[in-house]
């Protein structure tokens, strides 16, 4: 049985003998690890040649000699000539240098693991049997997918300094969070959540993960922002990894900036993982492209809370796309503003409620009738409202219908 090691090769000399496809792949992996790479080969393929011309690797352009190995920490024999590779391996053994012999997978003394990286964890898979790289890669990919999907408990066992991570969880469905976001949820000791976003992820958390819901709902008062900040700082000070799970993107009407400030002031390390914002995802899911060549080249995203501000009015007047979040109550004010700014009453308006959830519903109309229609259909938050020609019902309908669902 062999010993599986992780070598930090940063700035250490690694000699790669050969300049073809196999060598190129090895060189890439070595450069990713920060190694100091010398390639020895009379000729190089295009990939290695490009790395040489970029100055990323040194090239000795002749047949290999024993002394080329001097000073190396690791040698990769990757020529297409098995005899040369064996000779290089023998020279390396004389010098007590580990050597990966690419053409002698079965008896090589060192094997390179198939690796994937997941935050500060790496997976390495090696086979000790007859070489079968595709099989090893498949196992690595299957295990890596579990980690990326947040299906493996990656919480720290040994405490280190606490930290806060603002994770944008996307508009609602659990598969619209980013891979990095899902992984951080799997690392969290505490999850501080809202009502919106991919809250379905919470059900899968192990019992020992503390879940604190600070979201407002019709029958409870929202937790004031300063109290949320205090919760984040308090838990991080206890050495915990705190994920602040937010709907959409943390920095789009998410008060993420305030939370970052609060953590920074308290000296707590804070990180942000972007998310898919409902401002763009809700229209996309309804088949509305916020920009479309020759139809709308600008999109303004605003909040309904303050009513139609000058920028929103300008967008409505100019025929740019206007996306309004938190805008259900303010819909009549926006329609009025649009007409005041000279927009055509036939300008399309679409309202997307609860996008990316089972309750998703799209209501359409025009400036002339959307207030009445929204009243009749009892549109309610959370909803994204889109004003502009791109919101016309037929805009992409025919093209999307022609595309089979994925
Ligand atoms: N940071 C979030 C927005 C928070 S403000 C983001 O980037 O998406 C809350 C508002 O976002 C809601 O009032 C609604 O306008 C919108 N919203 C969030 N999730 C939504 C969803 N699934 N469907 C429709 N609108 C949504």
Coordinates of C-alpha atoms and ligand atoms in Angstrom, one line a residue:
X1 CA 0.0 0.0 0.0
X2 CA 1.4 3.4 -0.9
X3 CA 1.4 6.6 1.1
X4 CA -0.9 9.3 -0.1
X5 CA 0.8 12.7 0.4
X6 CA 0.0 16.3 -0.4
X7 CA 3.2 18.1 -1.5
X8 CA 3.5 21.8 -1.4
X9 CA 5.7 22.3 -4.5
X10 CA 5.4 26.1 -4.5
X11 CA 8.7 27.6 -5.8
X12 CA 10.4 24.1 -5.8
X13 CA 12.1 22.8 -8.9
X14 CA 10.2 20.1 -10.7
X15 CA 11.7 18.7 -13.9
X16 CA 9.3 17.5 -16.6
X17 CA 11.0 15.4 -19.3
X18 CA 9.0 15.5 -22.5
X19 CA 7.1 18.3 -24.3
X20 CA 4.0 16.6 -25.7
X21 CA 0.4 16.3 -24.6
X22 CA 1.0 14.3 -21.4
X23 CA 3.8 16.7 -20.3
X24 CA 1.6 19.6 -21.1
X25 CA -1.1 18.3 -18.7
X26 CA 1.4 17.7 -16.0
X27 CA 2.9 21.2 -16.5
X28 CA -0.5 22.8 -16.1
X29 CA -1.1 21.0 -12.8
X30 CA 2.4 21.9 -11.5
X31 CA 1.9 25.6 -12.5
X32 CA -1.4 25.7 -10.7
X33 CA 0.4 24.5 -7.6
X34 CA 3.0 27.2 -8.0
X35 CA 6.0 24.9 -8.8
X36 CA 9.1 26.1 -10.5
X37 CA 9.0 24.0 -13.7
X38 CA 11.8 23.1 -16.1
X39 CA 10.9 21.2 -19.2
X40 CA 13.6 19.1 -20.9
X41 CA 12.7 18.0 -24.5
X42 CA 14.2 18.4 -28.0
X43 CA 10.8 19.6 -29.2
X44 CA 7.7 21.0 -27.6
X45 CA 4.0 20.7 -28.6
X46 CA 2.0 23.9 -29.0
X47 CA 0.7 23.9 -25.4
X48 CA 4.1 23.6 -23.7
X49 CA 5.6 26.0 -26.3
X50 CA 2.9 28.6 -25.3
X51 CA 3.8 28.2 -21.7
X52 CA 7.4 28.6 -22.5
X53 CA 6.8 31.8 -24.5
X54 CA 4.6 33.2 -21.7
X55 CA 7.6 32.8 -19.4
X56 CA 5.8 30.3 -17.2
X57 CA 8.3 27.5 -17.6
X58 CA 11.9 27.1 -18.5
X59 CA 12.8 24.9 -21.5
X60 CA 16.0 23.0 -22.0
X61 CA 15.7 22.2 -25.7
X62 CA 17.7 19.0 -26.1
X63 CA 17.7 15.3 -25.1
X64 CA 17.7 14.8 -21.4
X65 CA 20.8 14.1 -19.4
X66 CA 21.2 12.8 -15.9
X67 CA 22.5 16.1 -14.5
X68 CA 19.3 17.8 -15.6
X69 CA 17.7 16.2 -12.6
X70 CA 20.1 17.8 -10.1
X71 CA 18.4 19.9 -7.5
X72 CA 14.8 18.8 -8.4
X73 CA 12.3 17.8 -5.7
X74 CA 10.2 15.9 -8.2
X75 CA 10.7 14.5 -11.7
X76 CA 8.0 13.7 -14.2
X77 CA 9.1 11.4 -17.0
X78 CA 6.5 12.1 -19.7
X79 CA 8.2 11.4 -23.1
X80 CA 6.5 9.1 -25.6
X81 CA 9.5 6.8 -25.4
X82 CA 9.2 4.2 -22.6
X83 CA 13.0 3.5 -22.6
X84 CA 13.8 7.2 -22.0
X85 CA 11.2 7.4 -19.3
X86 CA 12.7 4.3 -17.6
X87 CA 16.2 5.8 -17.9
X88 CA 15.0 9.1 -16.3
X89 CA 13.3 7.1 -13.5
X90 CA 16.6 5.3 -12.8
X91 CA 18.6 8.5 -12.7
X92 CA 16.0 9.9 -10.3
X93 CA 16.2 6.9 -8.1
X94 CA 20.0 7.2 -7.9
X95 CA 19.5 10.8 -6.7
X96 CA 16.7 9.9 -4.2
X97 CA 14.2 12.0 -6.1
X98 CA 10.7 10.9 -6.5
X99 CA 9.8 10.3 -10.1
X100 CA 6.4 9.8 -11.9
X101 CA 7.0 7.6 -14.9
X102 CA 4.1 8.3 -17.2
X103 CA 4.6 5.3 -19.5
X104 CA 5.0 2.8 -16.7
X105 CA 1.8 3.4 -14.7
X106 CA 1.8 0.0 -13.1
X107 CA 5.2 0.0 -11.4
X108 CA 5.9 3.7 -11.2
X109 CA 7.1 4.7 -7.7
X110 CA 5.0 7.8 -7.6
X111 CA 1.5 8.5 -9.0
X112 CA -0.2 11.8 -9.5
X113 CA -3.6 11.9 -7.9
X114 CA -6.7 13.1 -9.8
X115 CA -7.5 16.2 -7.8
X116 CA -10.3 18.6 -7.3
X117 CA -10.4 21.6 -5.0
X118 CA -13.3 22.7 -2.8
X119 CA -12.5 25.7 -0.8
X120 CA -9.7 24.7 1.6
X121 CA -10.3 21.0 1.0
X122 CA -8.9 19.0 -1.9
X123 CA -9.9 15.5 -3.0
X124 CA -7.2 13.3 -4.5
X125 CA -8.0 9.9 -6.0
X126 CA -5.3 7.4 -7.0
X127 CA -5.6 3.8 -8.1
X128 CA -3.0 1.3 -7.0
X129 CA -4.0 -1.2 -9.7
X130 CA -3.5 -1.1 -13.4
X131 CA -3.7 2.4 -14.8
X132 CA -7.2 3.7 -15.8
X133 CA -7.1 7.5 -15.6
X134 CA -10.7 7.9 -16.8
X135 CA -12.0 5.7 -14.0
X136 CA -10.0 7.6 -11.4
X137 CA -11.3 10.9 -12.8
X138 CA -14.8 9.6 -12.7
X139 CA -14.6 8.7 -9.0
X140 CA -13.0 12.1 -8.3
X141 CA -15.8 13.9 -10.1
X142 CA -18.5 12.0 -8.3
X143 CA -17.0 12.7 -4.9
X144 CA -16.3 16.3 -5.9
X145 CA -19.9 16.8 -7.0
X146 CA -21.2 15.7 -3.6
X147 CA -19.0 18.4 -1.9
X148 CA -20.0 21.0 -4.4
X149 CA -23.6 20.2 -3.9
X150 CA -23.2 20.8 -0.2
X151 CA -24.1 17.2 0.5
X152 CA -21.1 16.5 2.7
X153 CA -20.8 18.0 6.2
X154 CA -17.7 20.2 5.8
X155 CA -18.0 22.1 9.1
X156 CA -14.8 22.5 11.0
X157 CA -14.4 20.2 14.0
X158 CA -11.5 22.1 15.4
X159 CA -12.5 25.7 16.0
X160 CA -10.6 28.5 14.4
X161 CA -11.3 32.2 14.3
X162 CA -14.9 32.9 13.6
X163 CA -16.0 34.5 10.3
X164 CA -19.1 35.7 8.5
X165 CA -20.0 34.8 5.0
X166 CA -22.8 36.6 3.2
X167 CA -24.2 34.1 0.7
X168 CA -26.6 35.1 -2.0
X169 CA -28.9 32.1 -2.4
X170 CA -30.7 33.1 -5.6
X171 CA -34.4 33.8 -6.1
X172 CA -35.8 30.7 -4.5
X173 CA -35.1 27.2 -5.9
X174 CA -32.3 25.3 -4.3
X175 CA -30.5 24.7 -7.6
X176 CA -30.1 28.4 -8.3
X177 CA -27.5 29.0 -5.5
X178 CA -23.9 29.0 -6.7
X179 CA -21.6 26.1 -6.2
X180 CA -19.5 28.2 -3.8
X181 CA -22.6 29.2 -1.9
X182 CA -23.8 25.7 -1.4
X183 CA -20.4 24.6 -0.2
X184 CA -20.3 27.4 2.4
X185 CA -23.7 26.4 3.7
X186 CA -22.3 23.0 4.2
X187 CA -19.5 24.6 6.2
X188 CA -21.7 26.8 8.4
X189 CA -22.1 26.3 12.1
X190 CA -24.8 29.0 12.1
X191 CA -27.2 30.1 9.3
X192 CA -28.9 33.4 9.7
X193 CA -31.7 33.4 7.1
X194 CA -34.4 35.6 5.6
X195 CA -37.8 34.6 4.4
X196 CA -36.8 34.8 0.7
X197 CA -34.3 32.9 -1.3
X198 CA -33.3 29.2 -1.4
X199 CA -34.7 28.5 2.1
X200 CA -35.3 24.9 1.0
X201 CA -31.6 24.4 1.8
X202 CA -32.4 24.7 5.5
X203 CA -34.3 21.5 5.8
X204 CA -31.2 19.5 4.9
X205 CA -29.0 21.1 7.6
X206 CA -27.8 18.8 10.4
X207 CA -29.5 19.3 13.7
X208 CA -26.5 20.8 15.4
X209 CA -26.4 23.8 12.9
X210 CA -28.1 26.7 14.5
X211 CA -30.7 28.4 12.2
X212 CA -31.8 31.9 13.1
X213 CA -34.7 33.3 11.1
X214 CA -34.6 37.1 10.9
X215 CA -36.9 37.5 8.0
X216 CA -40.2 39.4 8.2
X217 CA -43.4 37.7 7.4
X218 CA -47.0 39.0 7.6
X219 CA -47.4 38.0 11.2
X220 CA -44.0 38.8 12.7
X221 CA -42.0 41.9 12.9
X222 CA -38.7 42.0 11.2
X223 CA -35.6 41.8 13.4
X224 CA -34.0 45.3 13.2
X225 CA -30.8 45.4 11.1
X226 CA -28.6 46.4 14.1
X227 CA -29.8 43.2 15.9
X228 CA -29.0 41.1 12.9
X229 CA -25.5 42.7 12.9
X230 CA -25.1 41.9 16.6
X231 CA -26.1 38.2 16.0
X232 CA -23.6 37.9 13.2
X233 CA -20.8 39.4 15.3
X234 CA -21.7 37.6 18.5
X235 CA -21.7 34.1 16.8
X236 CA -18.4 34.8 14.9
X237 CA -16.8 35.9 18.1
X238 CA -17.5 32.5 19.5
X239 CA -15.3 31.0 16.8
X240 CA -18.2 29.9 14.6
X241 CA -18.6 30.1 10.8
X242 CA -21.7 32.2 10.3
X243 CA -23.5 32.1 6.9
X244 CA -25.8 35.0 6.4
X245 CA -28.1 33.4 3.8
X246 CA -29.8 36.1 1.7
X247 CA -32.3 36.0 -1.1
X248 CA -30.9 36.8 -4.6
X249 CA -27.7 38.7 -4.4
X250 CA -26.5 40.1 -1.0
X251 CA -25.8 43.5 -2.4
X252 CA -29.0 44.1 -4.4
X253 CA -31.4 45.7 -1.9
X254 CA -30.1 43.2 0.6
X255 CA -28.4 45.5 3.1
X256 CA -25.4 43.3 2.6
X257 CA -23.1 46.4 2.7
X258 CA -24.3 47.3 6.2
X259 CA -23.6 43.8 7.5
X260 CA -20.1 43.9 5.9
X261 CA -19.5 47.2 7.7
X262 CA -20.7 45.9 11.1
X263 CA -18.4 42.8 10.8
X264 CA -15.4 44.9 9.7
X265 CA -15.9 47.3 12.6
X266 CA -16.0 44.4 15.0
X267 CA -12.8 43.0 13.5
X268 CA -14.6 39.9 12.1
X269 CA -13.4 38.5 8.8
X270 CA -16.2 38.8 6.3
X271 CA -16.6 37.4 2.8
X272 CA -19.3 37.8 0.1
X273 CA -20.6 35.1 -2.2
X274 CA -22.6 36.7 -5.0
X275 CA -26.0 35.3 -5.9
X276 CA -28.4 35.3 -8.8
X277 CA -30.5 38.3 -8.2
X278 CA -34.3 38.1 -8.5
X279 CA -34.1 41.4 -10.4
X280 CA -32.6 39.5 -13.4
X281 CA -33.7 36.0 -12.6
X282 CA -37.4 36.6 -12.3
X283 CA -37.7 38.2 -15.7
X284 CA -35.4 35.5 -17.2
X285 CA -37.6 32.8 -15.8
X286 CA -40.6 34.5 -17.4
X287 CA -38.9 34.6 -20.8
X288 CA -38.1 38.4 -20.5
X289 CA -34.6 39.5 -21.5
X290 CA -33.9 42.7 -19.6
X291 CA -31.8 43.9 -22.5
X292 CA -32.3 43.0 -26.2
X293 CA -30.4 44.4 -29.1
X294 CA -32.3 47.1 -30.9
X295 CA -35.1 47.0 -28.3
X296 CA -33.6 47.9 -25.0
X297 CA -29.9 48.6 -24.3
X298 CA -30.3 49.7 -20.7
X299 CA -31.9 48.3 -17.6
X300 CA -32.5 50.2 -14.4
X301 CA -33.2 48.3 -11.2
X302 CA -35.0 50.2 -8.5
X303 CA -37.0 49.7 -5.3
X304 CA -40.7 50.5 -5.0
X305 CA -40.3 51.8 -1.5
X306 CA -39.3 55.3 -2.3
X307 CA -41.8 55.5 -5.3
X308 CA -40.6 56.5 -8.8
X309 CA -37.4 58.4 -8.4
X310 CA -35.9 60.6 -11.1
X311 CA -33.7 57.7 -12.6
X312 CA -36.7 55.4 -12.7
X313 CA -38.8 58.1 -14.3
X314 CA -36.1 58.8 -16.9
X315 CA -35.9 55.1 -17.8
X316 CA -39.7 54.9 -18.2
X317 CA -39.7 58.0 -20.4
X318 CA -36.8 56.8 -22.5
X319 CA -38.2 53.4 -23.1
X320 CA -35.4 51.6 -21.2
X321 CA -36.3 48.5 -19.2
X322 CA -37.2 49.3 -15.6
X323 CA -37.2 46.5 -13.0
X324 CA -38.9 47.3 -9.7
X325 CA -38.3 45.2 -6.6
X326 CA -40.6 45.6 -3.6
X327 CA -43.0 47.4 -6.0
X328 CA -46.5 45.8 -5.6
X329 CA -47.9 48.6 -3.4
X330 CA -46.2 51.2 -5.6
X331 CA -47.4 49.9 -8.9
X332 CA -50.1 52.6 -9.5
X333 CA -47.5 55.3 -8.7
X334 CA -45.0 53.9 -11.2
X335 CA -47.7 53.6 -13.9
X336 CA -48.7 57.2 -13.3
X337 CA -45.1 58.3 -13.5
X338 CA -44.6 56.5 -16.8
X339 CA -47.6 58.2 -18.4
X340 CA -46.4 61.6 -17.0
X341 CA -43.0 61.0 -18.6
X342 CA -44.7 60.4 -22.0
X343 CA -44.5 56.6 -22.2
X344 CA -47.0 55.0 -24.6
X345 CA -49.9 53.6 -22.7
X346 CA -49.5 50.3 -24.6
X347 CA -46.0 49.8 -23.1
X348 CA -45.9 46.3 -21.8
X349 CA -45.7 45.5 -18.0
X350 CA -45.1 42.1 -16.5
X351 CA -45.3 41.1 -12.8
X352 CA -43.5 38.0 -11.8
X353 CA -44.5 36.7 -8.3
X354 CA -42.5 34.2 -6.3
X355 CA -40.1 33.4 -9.2
X356 CA -38.3 30.1 -9.0
X357 CA -40.8 28.7 -6.5
X358 CA -43.9 26.5 -6.9
X359 CA -46.0 29.7 -6.5
X360 CA -44.4 31.4 -9.5
X361 CA -47.0 33.4 -11.5
X362 CA -46.7 35.9 -14.3
X363 CA -49.3 38.6 -14.8
X364 CA -49.1 40.8 -17.9
X365 CA -50.7 43.9 -19.2
X366 CA -49.8 47.4 -20.4
X367 CA -49.5 50.7 -18.7
X368 CA -53.2 51.2 -19.6
X369 CA -54.6 48.2 -17.8
X370 CA -52.0 46.6 -15.5
X371 CA -53.3 48.2 -12.3
X372 CA -56.7 46.8 -12.9
X373 CA -55.4 43.4 -13.9
X374 CA -53.1 43.2 -10.9
X375 CA -56.0 44.1 -8.6
X376 CA -58.2 41.4 -10.2
X377 CA -55.6 38.7 -9.9
X378 CA -54.6 39.8 -6.4
X379 CA -50.9 40.1 -7.1
X380 CA -48.9 40.0 -4.0
X381 CA -45.2 40.2 -2.9
X382 CA -42.6 39.0 -3.4
X383 CA -42.8 40.2 -7.0
X384 CA -40.6 41.8 -9.6
X385 CA -42.2 44.2 -12.0
X386 CA -40.8 44.8 -15.4
X387 CA -41.7 47.8 -17.5
X388 CA -40.7 48.0 -21.2
X389 CA -41.0 46.5 -24.7
X390 CA -39.1 43.4 -23.6
X391 CA -42.0 42.6 -21.3
X392 CA -44.4 42.1 -24.2
X393 CA -46.1 38.6 -23.9
X394 CA -45.1 37.6 -27.4
X395 CA -41.5 39.0 -27.2
X396 CA -39.7 35.6 -26.8
X397 CA -42.7 33.3 -26.5
X398 CA -42.4 31.8 -29.9
X399 CA -38.6 31.3 -29.7
X400 CA -38.8 29.7 -26.2
X401 CA -41.7 27.5 -27.2
X402 CA -39.6 26.2 -30.1
X403 CA -36.8 25.2 -27.7
X404 CA -37.4 21.9 -25.9
X405 CA -37.3 22.3 -22.1
X406 CA -34.0 21.3 -20.6
Ligands
LIG1 N1 -31.3 40.7 -2.6 C1 -32.5 40.3 -3.3 C2 -33.6 41.4 -3.2 C3 -34.1 41.6 -1.8 S1 -35.4 42.8 -1.7 C4 -32.2 39.9 -4.7 O1 -31.1 40.2 -5.2 O2 -33.1 39.3 -5.3 C5 -36.8 41.8 -1.7 C6 -37.5 41.9 -3.0 O3 -36.9 41.1 -4.0 C7 -38.9 41.4 -3.0 O4 -39.8 42.3 -2.5 C8 -39.2 41.1 -4.5 O5 -39.4 42.3 -5.2 C9 -37.8 40.6 -4.9 N2 -37.8 39.1 -4.9 C10 -36.9 38.4 -4.2 N3 -37.1 37.1 -4.4 C11 -38.1 37.0 -5.4 C12 -38.8 36.0 -6.1 N4 -38.4 34.7 -5.9 N5 -39.7 36.3 -7.0 C13 -40.1 37.6 -7.2 N6 -39.5 38.6 -6.5 C14 -38.5 38.3 -5.6

